[in-house]
């Protein structure tokens, strides 16, 4: 069999449904092999779009998303998605082409060392040097991509190898069980939790990768310990819970930090240090019990005293089983803080000034989205507001990137979400800066006949950096730009375009757009002028 046919057969065997990408002439054998396969090629307008979509596929399904590009310039365009998947713990496999390796035809034209380039951004980066090894390389790629901690894998398939004959066989997928935590450490953890006076639970990214809700919900219900989340841990438990303290959207001085600072022990479920720290540990501060699939990386602000390493659900079930709720636990202070935080979120959720204030925007979006509706955020100042104020009801219903925190991924991630969950309502929320970084994927979305809303928050600036600039005492300089007419821009792609001219219009418009098939781009002028004051003010 031709090696490229074998590659496709091995991918089908792994259950791959889509390949996102842009082929070059070095991928033409592989492209041809895809022609008659069950795998659907999703052609994008930039390799970044393909990579972000593949990574999001991995994030949402737990199975690696696959993307492809040509050599040199195509592969260098995959650098940001590689970092996005790798830092974000999203299983993704990138297959890139290369000039023939057995006989050079064109000197170094378009040739850069892609395997070496991808090394620091992936769990593994390998060139296929012979058709005989291609099936084992693919099996290992899929195994390694999902193994905790999940991440990016790169395979380079040179043109001549793709075209050569091979008699290799496809390897069967194997099941594997995640190890469970050591029982001595469970006993130690239970002892410390029972001894603490004000324990709290933190839910982080790792808890959002596979089903852990049942076990964590049982622990919270049985013990009554209040919980808060990191940005990537949002939605594991329903945030309408009376015990939910919200999200640590900043590393310090965020509303929830008054609660964290009053705690003497944190049960830290699934957090690792790729996320902007939800808190800083100090030698004389609270203890941390880390519950995760893998060992914690220690640094000056994170050094857990006990670690439960192994399957998260299993560790949490063990804790629930053994903890006897002691009488001296006292949550009155943190629950009082919760009541005040809830009130302050409520305070701006009816403000009808225009351009819309960020907390008002969050409340409008929350009220327009159904229980399982998904919002996908790009990176900008509004992300902090959504992290802090948006109450997620279900896991992975708010997709944000608190690991690489790249601009440009919001729209492709929303598109991948809609492809995976066609029955759900999906909305991309982007700044005017981030949207323009991959806005060309509107064409892909229209061509794929997706139903999506794209909110563009216009402040004619890189608002997040402006906010930091002011916060750090610098003068306002160098961060303003002009925008195209987003209505005409959307229409030129075959999408519908709208601009809101008062705050009241937005929710009915969103509701209307969800009823009409196709892509709806809504330009929403946003007012960040009060963010300096509002973001630093948590409670009223
Ligand atoms: C690819 C990339 N470039 C630069 C940054 C740094 N950065 C973070 S937020 C931001 C501004 C975002 O502007 P916009 O998308 O308009 O959102 P806003 O904050 O204005 O709402 C920048 C430049 C980044 N995170 N990613
Ligand atoms: Mg902006």
XYZ file of C-alpha atoms and ligand atoms in Angstrom:
567
model
C 0.000 0.000 0.000
C 1.169 3.545 -0.630
C 2.435 5.090 2.606
C 0.006 8.043 2.423
C -2.894 5.543 2.076
C -1.542 3.754 5.116
C -1.408 7.038 7.051
C -5.082 7.651 6.303
C -5.971 4.066 7.235
C -4.116 4.472 10.550
C -5.904 7.779 11.209
C -9.281 6.185 10.458
C -8.364 3.393 12.837
C -7.818 6.030 15.553
C -11.344 7.354 14.947
C -10.269 10.594 13.256
C -13.253 12.380 11.685
C -11.695 15.640 10.480
C -8.361 16.968 9.269
C -8.106 20.749 9.421
C -5.529 22.373 7.207
C -4.024 23.791 4.074
C -2.116 21.328 1.887
C 0.945 22.246 -0.158
C 2.475 20.335 -3.043
C 4.443 18.170 -0.590
C 1.110 16.880 0.841
C -0.509 15.964 -2.468
C -0.176 12.185 -1.941
C -1.799 12.524 1.476
C -4.515 14.783 0.078
C -5.271 12.254 -2.616
C -5.437 9.453 -0.049
C -7.995 11.483 1.910
C -10.232 11.754 -1.155
C -11.876 8.374 -0.648
C -11.601 8.193 3.129
C -14.217 8.660 5.850
C -12.164 11.608 7.163
C -13.460 15.013 6.168
C -10.925 17.627 5.109
C -11.710 21.048 6.541
C -9.841 23.520 4.396
C -9.080 26.781 6.195
C -7.747 30.196 5.136
C -4.739 30.216 7.448
C -2.886 27.354 9.151
C -3.511 29.088 12.485
C -7.246 28.640 11.964
C -6.701 24.942 11.236
C -4.463 24.447 14.277
C -6.777 26.255 16.683
C -9.712 24.210 15.402
C -7.809 20.918 15.751
C -6.676 21.823 19.268
C -10.237 22.747 20.268
C -11.467 19.453 18.829
C -8.971 17.760 21.172
C -10.001 19.921 24.103
C -13.698 19.167 23.710
C -13.615 15.499 22.734
C -10.532 14.231 24.593
C -9.352 12.614 21.335
C -6.564 14.298 19.377
C -7.604 16.843 16.753
C -5.561 16.520 13.565
C -4.274 19.308 11.337
C -1.986 19.392 8.333
C 0.192 21.908 6.545
C 2.925 22.055 4.012
C 6.619 22.424 4.851
C 8.383 25.734 5.728
C 5.843 28.589 5.708
C 2.820 26.346 6.347
C 4.565 24.681 9.259
C 5.805 27.952 10.755
C 2.192 29.152 10.723
C 1.371 26.206 13.008
C 3.786 27.373 15.692
C 1.169 29.361 17.659
C -1.467 26.582 17.581
C 1.238 24.114 18.705
C 1.988 26.298 21.712
C -1.757 26.799 22.310
C -2.408 23.047 22.434
C 0.737 22.244 24.376
C 0.243 24.826 27.121
C -3.523 24.368 27.141
C -3.273 20.572 27.617
C -5.212 19.912 24.410
C -4.397 16.725 22.465
C -3.491 17.669 18.897
C -1.505 16.056 16.088
C 0.105 18.132 13.338
C 1.193 16.444 10.115
C 3.456 18.611 7.986
C 4.999 17.921 4.596
C 8.644 18.136 3.596
C 10.725 17.979 0.413
C 11.980 14.484 -0.506
C 14.605 13.286 1.935
C 16.128 10.507 -0.161
C 16.944 12.770 -3.092
C 17.114 16.574 -2.915
C 15.643 18.390 -5.874
C 15.755 22.031 -4.952
C 18.552 22.810 -2.537
C 17.151 24.524 0.529
C 14.144 26.229 -1.105
C 11.386 26.496 1.576
C 13.294 24.143 3.849
C 13.571 24.928 7.542
C 14.167 22.336 10.229
C 10.514 21.943 11.233
C 11.137 18.902 13.445
C 13.636 20.864 15.515
C 11.429 23.983 15.477
C 8.522 22.010 16.947
C 10.550 20.311 19.695
C 10.053 22.884 22.457
C 6.374 23.285 21.545
C 5.327 19.640 21.549
C 5.476 16.380 23.487
C 7.157 14.756 20.483
C 8.328 15.910 17.055
C 9.449 13.261 14.561
C 10.163 12.797 10.882
C 8.903 9.628 9.178
C 11.973 8.272 7.412
C 10.473 5.058 6.037
C 6.982 3.833 5.152
C 7.496 0.780 7.395
C 7.492 2.837 10.587
C 4.598 5.148 9.814
C 1.842 3.138 11.519
C 3.720 2.744 14.790
C 4.604 6.457 14.741
C 0.913 7.304 14.358
C -0.202 4.912 17.110
C 2.402 6.345 19.475
C 1.384 9.903 18.540
C -2.242 9.238 19.484
C -1.260 7.462 22.699
C 1.101 10.199 23.784
C -1.141 13.120 22.777
C -3.885 12.075 25.223
C -1.690 10.770 28.033
C -1.775 13.199 30.963
C -0.766 15.901 30.590
C -2.214 16.023 27.026
C -0.584 18.204 24.374
C 0.707 18.653 20.845
C 2.539 16.122 18.663
C 4.271 16.837 15.389
C 4.856 14.315 12.574
C 6.755 15.289 9.450
C 5.830 13.223 6.394
C 8.266 13.922 3.539
C 6.948 13.863 -0.020
C 8.975 10.849 -1.200
C 8.121 8.747 1.875
C 4.403 9.551 1.448
C 4.579 8.197 -2.092
C 6.576 5.002 -1.424
C 5.090 1.537 -0.959
C 4.965 -0.031 2.491
C 3.706 -3.314 3.883
C 3.355 -2.048 7.475
C 0.189 -2.942 9.381
C -2.022 -0.665 11.422
C -1.660 -1.061 15.222
C -4.781 -1.681 17.256
C -5.763 0.946 19.815
C -5.245 -0.209 23.378
C -7.084 0.779 26.525
C -5.133 2.003 29.444
C -6.079 2.681 33.026
C -4.932 5.744 34.813
C -2.997 4.986 37.988
C -4.580 5.875 41.328
C -3.150 7.886 44.226
C -1.142 6.345 47.044
C -3.319 5.467 50.081
C -0.801 6.935 52.598
C -1.139 10.296 50.921
C -4.931 10.021 51.000
C -4.783 9.421 54.772
C -2.415 12.378 55.209
C -4.689 14.618 53.115
C -7.825 13.594 55.032
C -6.066 14.302 58.326
C -4.990 17.791 57.217
C -8.403 18.648 55.760
C -10.157 17.613 58.975
C -7.670 19.609 61.066
C -8.076 22.803 58.999
C -10.594 25.444 60.097
C -11.421 27.103 56.784
C -10.704 24.679 53.922
C -11.608 25.631 50.347
C -11.711 23.702 47.081
C -10.128 25.041 43.893
C -11.142 23.512 40.561
C -8.596 23.907 37.747
C -8.008 22.976 34.121
C -7.261 19.262 34.700
C -10.679 18.717 36.249
C -12.255 20.019 33.036
C -10.597 17.506 30.704
C -12.644 14.429 31.468
C -15.634 13.542 33.621
C -14.890 14.534 37.217
C -18.108 16.390 37.989
C -19.856 13.511 39.735
C -16.995 12.880 42.163
C -16.315 16.566 42.916
C -20.004 17.375 43.300
C -20.336 14.549 45.809
C -17.369 15.882 47.810
C -18.842 19.399 47.876
C -22.347 18.152 48.718
C -21.121 15.850 51.471
C -18.695 18.254 53.136
C -20.235 21.657 52.341
C -16.761 23.054 51.567
C -17.086 26.167 49.341
C -15.282 26.106 46.005
C -13.787 28.513 43.504
C -12.249 27.899 40.090
C -9.411 28.902 37.848
C -10.383 30.308 34.460
C -9.893 26.912 32.807
C -11.802 25.130 35.565
C -15.031 27.022 34.986
C -18.158 24.940 34.586
C -16.949 21.654 36.098
C -19.530 22.336 38.819
C -22.597 24.459 38.190
C -21.561 27.958 39.263
C -25.080 28.751 40.464
C -24.279 26.622 43.514
C -24.649 28.468 46.857
C -21.142 27.221 47.641
C -19.540 28.670 44.493
C -17.257 31.593 45.295
C -16.544 32.349 41.635
C -13.344 32.482 39.611
C -9.887 33.793 40.353
C -9.676 35.875 37.174
C -6.571 37.685 38.416
C -3.677 36.329 40.482
C -4.185 38.643 43.426
C -6.547 41.367 44.618
C -9.452 39.836 42.723
C -12.725 39.641 44.638
C -12.315 35.990 45.491
C -8.879 36.592 47.022
C -10.405 37.970 50.209
C -11.916 34.496 50.629
C -8.711 32.696 49.629
C -6.610 34.771 52.026
C -8.864 33.779 54.914
C -8.428 30.075 54.180
C -5.890 27.803 55.873
C -6.025 24.903 53.374
C -6.872 24.557 49.711
C -7.807 21.287 48.038
C -6.456 22.121 44.617
C -8.064 19.891 42.001
C -6.531 19.700 38.528
C -4.578 22.929 38.586
C -1.143 23.190 37.047
C 1.104 26.160 36.650
C 0.402 26.841 32.975
C -2.548 28.913 34.134
C -2.104 32.438 35.354
C -1.779 31.614 39.076
C -5.143 31.711 40.888
C -3.229 32.591 44.086
C 0.311 32.939 45.323
C 1.483 30.597 48.055
C 3.802 31.879 50.752
C 5.741 30.100 53.508
C 3.429 31.364 56.253
C 0.201 31.111 54.229
C -2.337 28.349 53.623
C -1.426 24.718 52.874
C -2.234 23.176 49.507
C -3.240 19.606 48.747
C -2.714 19.091 45.012
C -4.992 16.534 43.377
C -3.958 15.894 39.813
C -3.112 13.283 37.206
C 0.577 14.176 37.416
C 3.047 15.654 39.872
C 3.048 19.394 40.526
C 5.773 21.594 39.118
C 7.101 23.487 42.087
C 8.124 27.139 41.970
C 8.371 30.054 44.404
C 4.620 30.640 44.421
C 3.432 27.036 44.202
C 4.716 24.244 46.468
C 1.889 21.905 47.578
C 2.455 20.160 50.939
C 0.652 16.951 49.884
C 0.029 15.513 46.428
C -2.577 12.973 45.369
C -1.244 11.901 41.994
C -3.477 9.705 39.861
C -7.001 9.642 38.499
C -8.762 12.751 39.824
C -12.218 11.170 40.221
C -10.738 8.277 42.134
C -8.724 10.527 44.509
C -11.741 12.741 45.162
C -13.997 9.744 45.826
C -11.432 8.465 48.344
C -11.413 11.839 50.099
C -15.227 11.955 50.197
C -15.373 8.483 51.642
C -12.929 9.173 54.472
C -13.558 12.783 55.488
C -15.666 13.177 58.631
C -16.985 16.697 58.653
C -15.607 18.237 61.874
C -17.621 20.717 63.943
C -14.902 23.382 63.902
C -15.130 24.109 60.151
C -16.308 27.665 59.705
C -17.333 29.061 56.341
C -19.347 32.032 57.559
C -16.727 34.599 56.487
C -16.289 33.272 52.923
C -20.015 32.813 52.410
C -20.545 36.404 53.476
C -17.941 37.455 50.904
C -19.822 35.380 48.334
C -23.056 37.201 49.048
C -21.327 40.554 48.565
C -19.606 39.429 45.356
C -22.907 38.180 43.931
C -24.462 41.535 44.760
C -21.703 43.454 43.019
C -22.118 41.331 39.871
C -25.821 42.051 40.000
C -25.173 45.791 40.444
C -23.947 46.518 36.909
C -25.979 43.865 35.175
C -28.820 46.324 34.568
C -26.744 49.358 33.609
C -28.031 50.574 30.275
C -25.386 53.137 29.450
C -23.953 52.973 25.939
C -21.376 51.923 24.736
C -22.049 48.856 26.833
C -20.121 48.331 30.073
C -18.322 44.958 30.260
C -20.282 43.628 33.299
C -23.538 44.508 31.527
C -22.320 42.705 28.410
C -21.640 39.568 30.465
C -25.126 39.647 31.952
C -26.727 40.049 28.506
C -24.748 37.140 27.064
C -25.518 34.935 30.074
C -29.190 35.627 29.797
C -29.201 34.924 26.025
C -27.260 31.640 26.232
C -29.120 28.432 27.040
C -27.877 25.915 29.639
C -25.622 24.069 27.201
C -24.843 27.036 24.903
C -21.138 27.652 24.343
C -19.216 30.914 24.294
C -15.685 31.006 22.918
C -13.578 33.969 23.974
C -10.619 35.473 22.218
C -8.088 37.357 24.380
C -8.718 40.898 25.544
C -9.889 42.887 28.528
C -13.424 41.473 28.340
C -11.999 37.995 29.142
C -11.354 39.030 32.735
C -14.963 40.154 33.052
C -16.315 36.923 31.599
C -14.020 34.847 33.790
C -15.174 36.707 36.855
C -18.871 37.366 36.187
C -20.100 34.668 33.780
C -21.673 31.805 35.689
C -21.067 28.587 33.757
C -23.671 25.880 34.280
C -21.931 23.068 32.461
C -18.337 22.107 31.688
C -16.746 23.533 28.564
C -19.557 25.988 27.962
C -17.142 28.890 28.329
C -14.012 28.327 26.286
C -11.212 30.647 27.175
C -7.479 30.336 26.922
C -5.700 31.058 30.160
C -2.556 29.184 29.166
C -0.989 30.656 26.004
C -3.659 33.390 26.099
C -3.183 34.063 22.414
C -5.263 36.447 20.374
C -6.861 35.036 17.230
C -8.185 31.706 18.534
C -11.699 32.754 19.576
C -13.385 32.421 16.181
C -11.706 29.132 15.107
C -12.438 27.613 18.549
C -16.105 28.593 18.206
C -16.194 27.023 14.727
C -14.745 23.747 16.005
C -17.285 23.772 18.848
C -20.156 24.140 16.391
C -18.780 21.338 14.206
C -18.636 19.030 17.236
C -21.960 20.135 18.732
C -24.164 21.158 15.781
C -27.257 21.092 17.995
C -25.927 23.687 20.453
C -25.934 27.482 20.253
C -22.387 28.805 19.890
C -21.054 32.360 20.080
C -17.537 33.704 19.505
C -16.696 36.802 21.537
C -13.697 38.742 20.253
C -12.076 42.129 20.631
C -11.664 44.200 17.494
C -7.925 43.410 17.674
C -8.191 39.645 18.161
C -11.025 39.216 15.662
C -8.932 40.724 12.874
C -6.109 38.267 13.560
C -8.095 35.371 12.084
C -11.191 37.029 10.629
C -10.507 35.353 7.274
C -11.961 32.159 8.787
C -15.394 33.756 8.330
C -15.121 32.420 4.781
C -14.498 28.896 6.111
C -17.440 29.223 8.492
C -19.769 30.415 5.721
C -18.546 27.671 3.345
C -19.147 25.025 6.035
C -22.655 26.452 6.523
C -22.132 26.826 10.263
C -24.648 28.677 12.423
C -22.695 31.047 14.641
C -22.835 34.449 16.257
C -19.626 36.483 16.380
C -19.648 39.434 18.793
C -16.930 41.957 18.027
C -16.312 44.279 20.952
C -15.123 47.520 19.413
C -13.045 50.036 21.323
C -10.766 50.808 18.349
C -7.782 49.774 20.445
C -5.798 46.975 22.044
C -7.877 47.671 25.152
C -6.305 45.128 27.486
C -2.864 46.632 27.013
C -4.284 50.126 27.398
C -5.709 49.074 30.757
C -2.329 47.688 31.850
C -0.591 50.795 30.539
C -2.786 52.985 32.735
C -2.503 50.616 35.681
C 1.285 50.810 35.488
C 1.229 54.607 35.406
C 2.288 55.028 31.774
C 0.861 57.677 29.474
C -1.743 56.671 26.900
C 0.332 55.967 23.794
C 0.536 53.705 20.766
C -2.441 51.374 21.169
C -5.263 52.888 19.102
C -6.285 51.771 15.624
C -9.149 52.089 13.155
C -11.524 49.338 12.119
C -13.096 48.341 8.846
C -16.867 48.669 8.598
C -17.724 45.320 10.208
C -21.209 45.212 8.645
C -19.817 45.487 5.125
C -16.921 43.232 6.041
C -19.293 40.473 7.228
C -21.519 40.904 4.189
C -18.567 40.589 1.822
C -18.095 37.043 3.188
C -21.763 36.162 2.793
C -22.405 36.584 6.523
C -24.953 38.952 8.062
C -23.622 42.085 9.773
C -25.181 44.243 12.501
C -24.147 47.134 14.716
C -25.902 47.898 17.988
C -26.563 51.521 18.779
C -27.965 51.109 22.262
C -27.503 48.536 24.990
C -31.135 47.411 25.064
C -30.944 46.196 21.486
C -28.294 43.585 22.084
C -30.162 40.753 23.785
C -33.154 40.696 21.392
C -30.688 40.841 18.478
C -28.735 37.850 19.806
C -31.982 35.924 20.278
C -33.088 36.780 16.752
C -29.716 35.758 15.237
C -29.851 32.371 16.977
C -33.123 31.705 15.157
C -31.711 32.473 11.701
C -29.235 30.022 10.141
C -25.806 31.240 9.089
C -23.047 33.480 10.409
C -24.069 36.668 12.227
C -21.417 39.264 13.002
C -22.473 41.842 15.592
C -20.387 44.967 16.163
C -20.813 45.953 19.822
C -19.199 49.224 20.915
C -17.743 48.670 24.389
C -16.863 51.173 27.101
C -13.639 50.324 28.929
C -13.209 53.845 30.291
C -14.402 52.783 33.757
C -12.486 49.511 33.904
C -9.669 50.916 35.957
C -12.162 51.790 38.686
C -14.605 48.868 38.203
C -12.114 46.022 37.944
C -10.365 47.125 41.067
C -13.641 47.381 42.928
C -14.984 43.983 43.882
C -17.679 44.610 46.374
C -20.257 47.201 47.116
C -1.080 36.918 19.395
C -1.039 37.877 20.535
N -0.456 39.080 20.387
C -0.428 39.959 21.420
C -0.968 39.634 22.626
C -0.928 40.618 23.794
N -2.295 41.124 24.013
C -3.122 40.582 24.936
S -4.635 41.265 24.934
C -4.211 42.360 23.731
C -5.194 43.380 23.231
C -6.432 42.745 22.704
O -7.142 43.714 21.966
P -8.589 43.415 21.472
O -8.655 42.107 20.798
O -9.071 44.583 20.695
O -9.384 43.255 22.830
P -9.718 44.420 23.889
O -8.816 44.212 25.064
O -9.513 45.744 23.205
O -11.156 44.191 24.205
C -2.883 42.155 23.320
C -2.199 42.966 22.269
C -1.544 38.337 22.745
N -2.077 37.895 23.882
N -1.584 37.496 21.675
Mg -10.157 46.275 21.276
